[in-house]
Short mmCIF file of C-alpha atoms and ligand atoms in Angstrom, two decimals:
data_model
loop_
_atom_site.label_atom_id
_atom_site.label_comp_id
_atom_site.label_asym_id
_atom_site.label_seq_id
_atom_site.Cartn_x
_atom_site.Cartn_y
_atom_site.Cartn_z
CA MET R 287 91.36 -62.34 35.53
CA ASN R 288 88.46 -63.96 37.37
CA PRO R 289 85.22 -63.81 35.44
CA SER R 290 81.88 -63.08 36.97
CA TRP R 291 79.80 -66.27 36.57
CA ARG R 292 76.06 -66.06 35.95
CA VAL R 293 74.10 -69.30 35.85
CA PHE R 294 70.69 -69.58 34.19
CA PRO R 295 68.10 -72.35 34.53
CA GLU R 296 67.85 -72.72 30.77
CA ARG R 297 69.09 -71.41 27.45
CA GLN R 298 66.36 -68.86 26.78
CA SER R 299 67.02 -66.77 29.89
CA LEU R 300 70.75 -66.93 29.16
CA LEU R 301 70.18 -65.61 25.64
CA ALA R 302 67.94 -62.83 27.01
CA ALA R 303 70.74 -61.80 29.40
CA ALA R 304 73.25 -61.80 26.52
CA MET R 305 70.91 -59.58 24.51
CA GLU R 306 70.62 -57.16 27.42
CA ILE R 307 74.43 -56.90 27.65
CA ILE R 308 74.63 -56.20 23.91
CA ARG R 309 72.00 -53.45 24.24
CA GLN R 310 73.88 -51.86 27.14
CA CYS R 311 77.25 -52.01 25.39
CA GLU R 312 75.77 -50.54 22.23
CA ALA R 313 74.16 -47.71 24.21
CA ALA R 314 77.40 -47.02 26.11
CA SER R 315 79.47 -46.80 22.93
CA THR R 316 79.73 -43.38 21.36
CA ARG R 317 80.29 -43.05 17.61
CA THR R 318 80.80 -46.70 16.73
CA PHE R 319 80.09 -50.03 18.41
CA SER R 320 82.63 -52.74 17.65
CA ILE R 321 81.71 -56.34 18.35
CA VAL R 322 83.60 -59.59 17.82
CA LEU R 323 81.48 -62.62 17.02
CA ALA R 324 81.97 -66.21 18.17
CA GLY R 325 81.27 -69.35 16.20
CA GLY R 326 79.25 -72.26 17.55
CA GLN R 327 75.62 -73.15 18.12
CA THR R 328 74.85 -71.02 21.19
CA PRO R 329 75.84 -67.69 19.64
CA LEU R 330 73.98 -68.63 16.47
CA GLU R 331 70.70 -68.59 18.40
CA LEU R 332 71.56 -65.13 19.65
CA TYR R 333 72.27 -64.01 16.07
CA ARG R 334 68.83 -65.24 14.97
CA MET R 335 67.31 -63.09 17.74
CA LEU R 336 69.41 -60.08 16.76
CA ALA R 337 67.89 -60.18 13.25
CA HIS R 338 64.65 -58.94 14.85
CA GLU R 339 66.06 -56.36 17.26
CA PRO R 340 65.81 -52.60 16.69
CA MET R 341 69.47 -51.61 17.05
CA GLN R 342 71.43 -48.58 15.88
CA TRP R 343 72.91 -50.61 13.05
CA HIS R 344 74.80 -47.68 11.52
CA LYS R 345 77.09 -47.72 14.59
CA TRP R 346 77.99 -51.39 14.31
CA ARG R 347 81.41 -52.66 13.24
CA VAL R 348 81.43 -56.44 13.15
CA TYR R 349 84.52 -58.65 13.43
CA PHE R 350 85.02 -62.40 13.76
CA GLY R 351 87.02 -64.01 16.56
CA ASP R 352 87.92 -66.99 14.41
CA GLU R 353 87.19 -68.48 11.03
CA ARG R 354 87.59 -71.77 9.23
CA CYS R 355 89.80 -71.81 6.13
CA LEU R 356 87.10 -72.86 3.71
CA PRO R 357 85.53 -71.13 0.69
CA PRO R 358 83.29 -68.18 1.69
CA GLN R 359 79.97 -69.91 0.91
CA TYR R 360 80.66 -73.03 2.97
CA PRO R 361 77.99 -73.47 5.66
CA GLU R 362 80.72 -74.33 8.22
CA ARG R 363 82.14 -70.80 7.96
CA ASN R 364 81.30 -68.69 11.03
CA SER R 365 80.86 -65.64 8.80
CA PHE R 366 78.49 -67.49 6.46
CA GLN R 367 76.36 -68.66 9.39
CA ALA R 368 76.20 -65.16 10.91
CA LEU R 369 75.31 -63.64 7.52
CA GLN R 370 72.51 -66.14 6.99
CA ALA R 371 71.11 -65.91 10.50
CA TRP R 372 71.35 -62.17 11.02
CA LEU R 373 73.83 -59.90 9.28
CA GLY R 374 72.27 -60.36 5.85
CA GLN R 375 68.90 -59.22 7.22
CA VAL R 376 69.75 -55.94 8.95
CA PRO R 377 70.96 -52.64 7.46
CA ILE R 378 74.62 -52.83 8.52
CA PRO R 379 76.64 -51.49 5.56
CA ALA R 380 78.68 -54.35 4.04
CA GLU R 381 81.90 -52.37 4.56
CA HIS R 382 81.26 -52.43 8.32
CA ILE R 383 81.24 -56.24 8.41
CA PHE R 384 84.87 -57.37 8.49
CA ILE R 385 84.93 -60.94 7.20
CA PRO R 386 88.33 -62.67 7.26
CA ALA R 387 89.58 -63.88 3.87
CA ALA R 388 90.08 -67.30 5.44
CA GLU R 389 89.78 -68.99 2.04
CA LEU R 390 93.36 -67.76 1.38
CA GLY R 391 94.70 -70.26 3.91
CA PRO R 392 95.94 -69.73 7.48
CA LEU R 393 99.12 -67.74 6.80
CA GLU R 394 97.83 -65.26 4.27
CA ALA R 395 94.46 -64.90 5.98
CA ALA R 396 96.03 -64.28 9.40
CA ALA R 397 98.30 -61.57 7.93
CA SER R 398 95.48 -59.81 6.11
CA TYR R 399 92.99 -60.01 9.00
CA GLY R 400 95.76 -58.89 11.35
CA ALA R 401 96.01 -55.67 9.36
CA THR R 402 92.22 -55.24 9.55
CA VAL R 403 91.86 -55.72 13.29
CA CYS R 404 94.95 -53.61 13.91
CA GLU R 405 92.87 -50.58 12.94
CA ALA R 406 89.93 -51.50 15.14
CA GLY R 407 91.32 -50.25 18.46
CA GLU R 408 89.86 -51.63 21.67
CA PHE R 409 86.75 -53.70 20.94
CA ASP R 410 83.56 -52.65 22.72
CA LEU R 411 82.34 -56.23 23.12
CA VAL R 412 83.82 -59.67 22.42
CA LEU R 413 81.54 -62.73 22.36
CA LEU R 414 83.15 -66.12 22.90
CA GLY R 415 82.14 -69.76 23.24
CA LEU R 416 83.75 -72.55 25.25
CA GLY R 417 84.68 -75.91 23.75
CA GLU R 418 84.50 -79.24 25.59
CA ASP R 419 88.31 -79.19 25.85
CA GLY R 420 88.44 -75.60 27.15
CA HIS R 421 89.20 -74.00 23.80
CA THR R 422 87.79 -70.65 22.86
CA ALA R 423 87.63 -69.04 19.43
CA SER R 424 90.19 -71.29 17.62
CA LEU R 425 92.67 -71.22 20.52
CA PHE R 426 93.17 -74.86 21.49
CA PRO R 427 94.88 -76.45 24.52
CA GLY R 428 98.50 -77.31 23.86
CA HIS R 429 98.77 -74.77 21.00
CA ASP R 430 100.26 -71.30 20.98
CA ILE R 431 97.30 -69.10 21.92
CA GLY R 432 99.12 -65.78 21.61
CA ALA R 433 98.76 -64.67 25.21
CA GLY R 434 102.13 -62.87 25.42
CA GLN R 435 102.58 -59.12 25.14
CA ASP R 436 104.22 -59.43 21.71
CA ALA R 437 101.71 -61.90 20.31
CA PRO R 438 100.34 -61.06 16.86
CA GLU R 439 96.75 -59.89 16.48
CA VAL R 440 95.72 -62.96 14.50
CA LEU R 441 97.18 -66.47 14.55
CA PRO R 442 97.27 -69.03 11.76
CA VAL R 443 96.01 -72.42 12.97
CA PHE R 444 97.06 -75.57 11.11
CA ASP R 445 96.15 -78.58 13.20
CA ALA R 446 92.99 -77.76 15.11
CA PRO R 447 91.61 -80.84 16.87
CA LYS R 448 88.08 -79.68 15.94
CA PRO R 449 87.59 -79.91 12.14
CA PRO R 450 88.50 -78.35 9.86
CA PRO R 451 92.17 -78.30 10.93
CA GLU R 452 93.03 -75.04 9.12
CA ARG R 453 91.68 -71.90 10.71
CA ILE R 454 92.63 -68.43 11.86
CA SER R 455 91.98 -66.98 15.28
CA LEU R 456 92.38 -63.67 17.04
CA SER R 457 95.09 -64.22 19.65
CA ALA R 458 94.30 -64.31 23.37
CA ARG R 459 96.03 -60.95 23.67
CA ARG R 460 93.86 -59.36 20.97
CA LEU R 461 90.60 -60.88 22.20
CA SER R 462 91.39 -59.44 25.62
CA ARG R 463 91.79 -55.94 24.23
CA ALA R 464 88.11 -55.29 24.83
CA ARG R 465 85.94 -53.33 27.20
CA GLN R 466 83.63 -56.28 27.80
CA VAL R 467 84.06 -59.99 27.09
CA VAL R 468 81.11 -62.37 27.37
CA PHE R 469 81.31 -66.17 27.15
CA LEU R 470 78.18 -68.10 26.19
CA VAL R 471 78.31 -71.63 27.58
CA THR R 472 75.48 -74.13 27.29
CA GLY R 473 74.92 -77.85 27.47
CA GLU R 474 76.10 -80.80 29.50
CA GLY R 475 79.11 -81.34 27.24
CA LYS R 476 80.72 -78.24 28.77
CA ARG R 477 80.51 -79.42 32.39
CA GLU R 478 84.06 -80.75 32.60
CA ALA R 479 85.55 -77.65 30.95
CA VAL R 480 83.58 -75.40 33.32
CA ALA R 481 84.78 -77.43 36.34
CA ARG R 482 88.40 -77.17 35.16
CA TRP R 483 88.09 -73.43 34.55
CA ARG R 484 86.56 -72.94 38.02
CA ARG R 485 89.43 -74.93 39.56
CA GLY R 486 91.84 -72.44 37.99
CA GLU R 487 93.33 -74.82 35.43
CA ASP R 488 95.35 -73.50 32.56
CA LEU R 489 92.87 -73.44 29.65
CA PRO R 490 92.76 -71.16 26.61
CA ALA R 491 89.47 -69.71 27.89
CA SER R 492 90.97 -68.84 31.26
CA LYS R 493 93.67 -66.75 29.56
CA ILE R 494 91.20 -64.16 28.27
CA GLY R 495 90.77 -60.87 30.09
CA ALA R 496 88.91 -57.61 29.53
CA ALA R 497 89.33 -53.96 30.46
CA GLN R 498 86.03 -53.58 32.30
CA GLY R 499 84.04 -56.78 32.51
CA LEU R 500 84.60 -60.49 31.91
CA THR R 501 81.37 -62.44 32.26
CA VAL R 502 80.48 -66.08 31.75
CA LEU R 503 76.82 -66.74 31.01
CA ALA R 504 76.27 -70.46 31.57
CA ASP R 505 73.18 -72.62 31.70
CA ALA R 506 72.64 -75.05 34.58
CA ALA R 507 73.34 -78.03 32.30
CA ALA R 508 76.88 -76.76 31.72
CA CYS R 509 77.59 -76.33 35.42
CA PRO R 510 78.92 -78.95 37.81
CA ARG R 511 76.42 -79.78 40.56
CA GLU R 512 78.32 -78.23 43.47
CA PHE R 513 78.58 -74.95 41.53
CA GLU R 514 74.86 -75.00 40.75
CA GLU R 515 74.01 -75.50 44.43
CA LYS R 516 76.14 -72.55 45.45
CA GLY R 517 74.39 -70.48 42.80
CA ASP R 518 75.69 -67.36 41.15
CA SER R 519 78.81 -66.90 43.28
CA ARG R 520 82.40 -65.77 42.80
C1 6PG Y 601 84.27 -72.18 16.45
C2 6PG Y 601 84.07 -71.44 17.72
C3 6PG Y 601 84.38 -72.24 18.96
C4 6PG Y 601 83.03 -72.38 19.66
C5 6PG Y 601 83.07 -73.41 20.76
C6 6PG Y 601 81.70 -73.60 21.39
O1 6PG Y 601 84.32 -71.51 15.45
O2 6PG Y 601 84.32 -73.41 16.47
O3 6PG Y 601 84.47 -70.13 17.72
O4 6PG Y 601 85.31 -71.69 19.81
O5 6PG Y 601 82.62 -71.14 20.17
O6 6PG Y 601 83.52 -74.61 20.22
O7 6PG Y 601 80.76 -73.93 20.42
P1 6PG Y 601 79.25 -74.31 20.80
O8 6PG Y 601 78.58 -73.09 21.31
O9 6PG Y 601 78.68 -74.80 19.48
O10 6PG Y 601 79.32 -75.41 21.79
#
């Protein structure tokens, strides 16, 4: 599925656009609004902004696209970072924040989180990042990313090239079971991965789809020059 690419001069306007998409998705959702969070530095800035937004928090159901197999209070945990930056400061009931028990190790955690996300149905919105090597969530190049029709909901990851090696990740199939998917991509380090994605190379990120909209929000620093000159095309 070809994403719609939107390029922003700098990070702040990109984050404002991401916030606008979140507002629209929340408004379009009926009884509940289910969102899958990404790890990484760019989403974290968005989470800090969300802590000050007036949202209909009672509707929110929060899931995590991937998690590191570390004790719950470790600062490297995606869930810990999101709790500190945002979730701990807004009135979302704790039982609506679905944190993977990643401390149990990849196998047990993947099985238990698989059962959790199995009940979630189609996600309203999935947020994702892009790694320098084209990974997304904890789906790494050269690994099984669970893109097939029979792929499990959640994969155990044992030898991630980005530390720590033990993680769990929603599979490509499960991440794609979403109305909207939005990638947040910033910084010069992503230029090569963006160029490869645009060339149609086989990367974990390029295997993600969505029911209604697949959007990449990128800053100019992350975009190869020729792409920048052409502007917001494709
Ligand atoms: C993780 C992430 C990972 C991340 C990318 C981009 O937990 O490591 O889910 O996929 O989103 O590596 O991270 P940055 O936004 O920090 O570059």
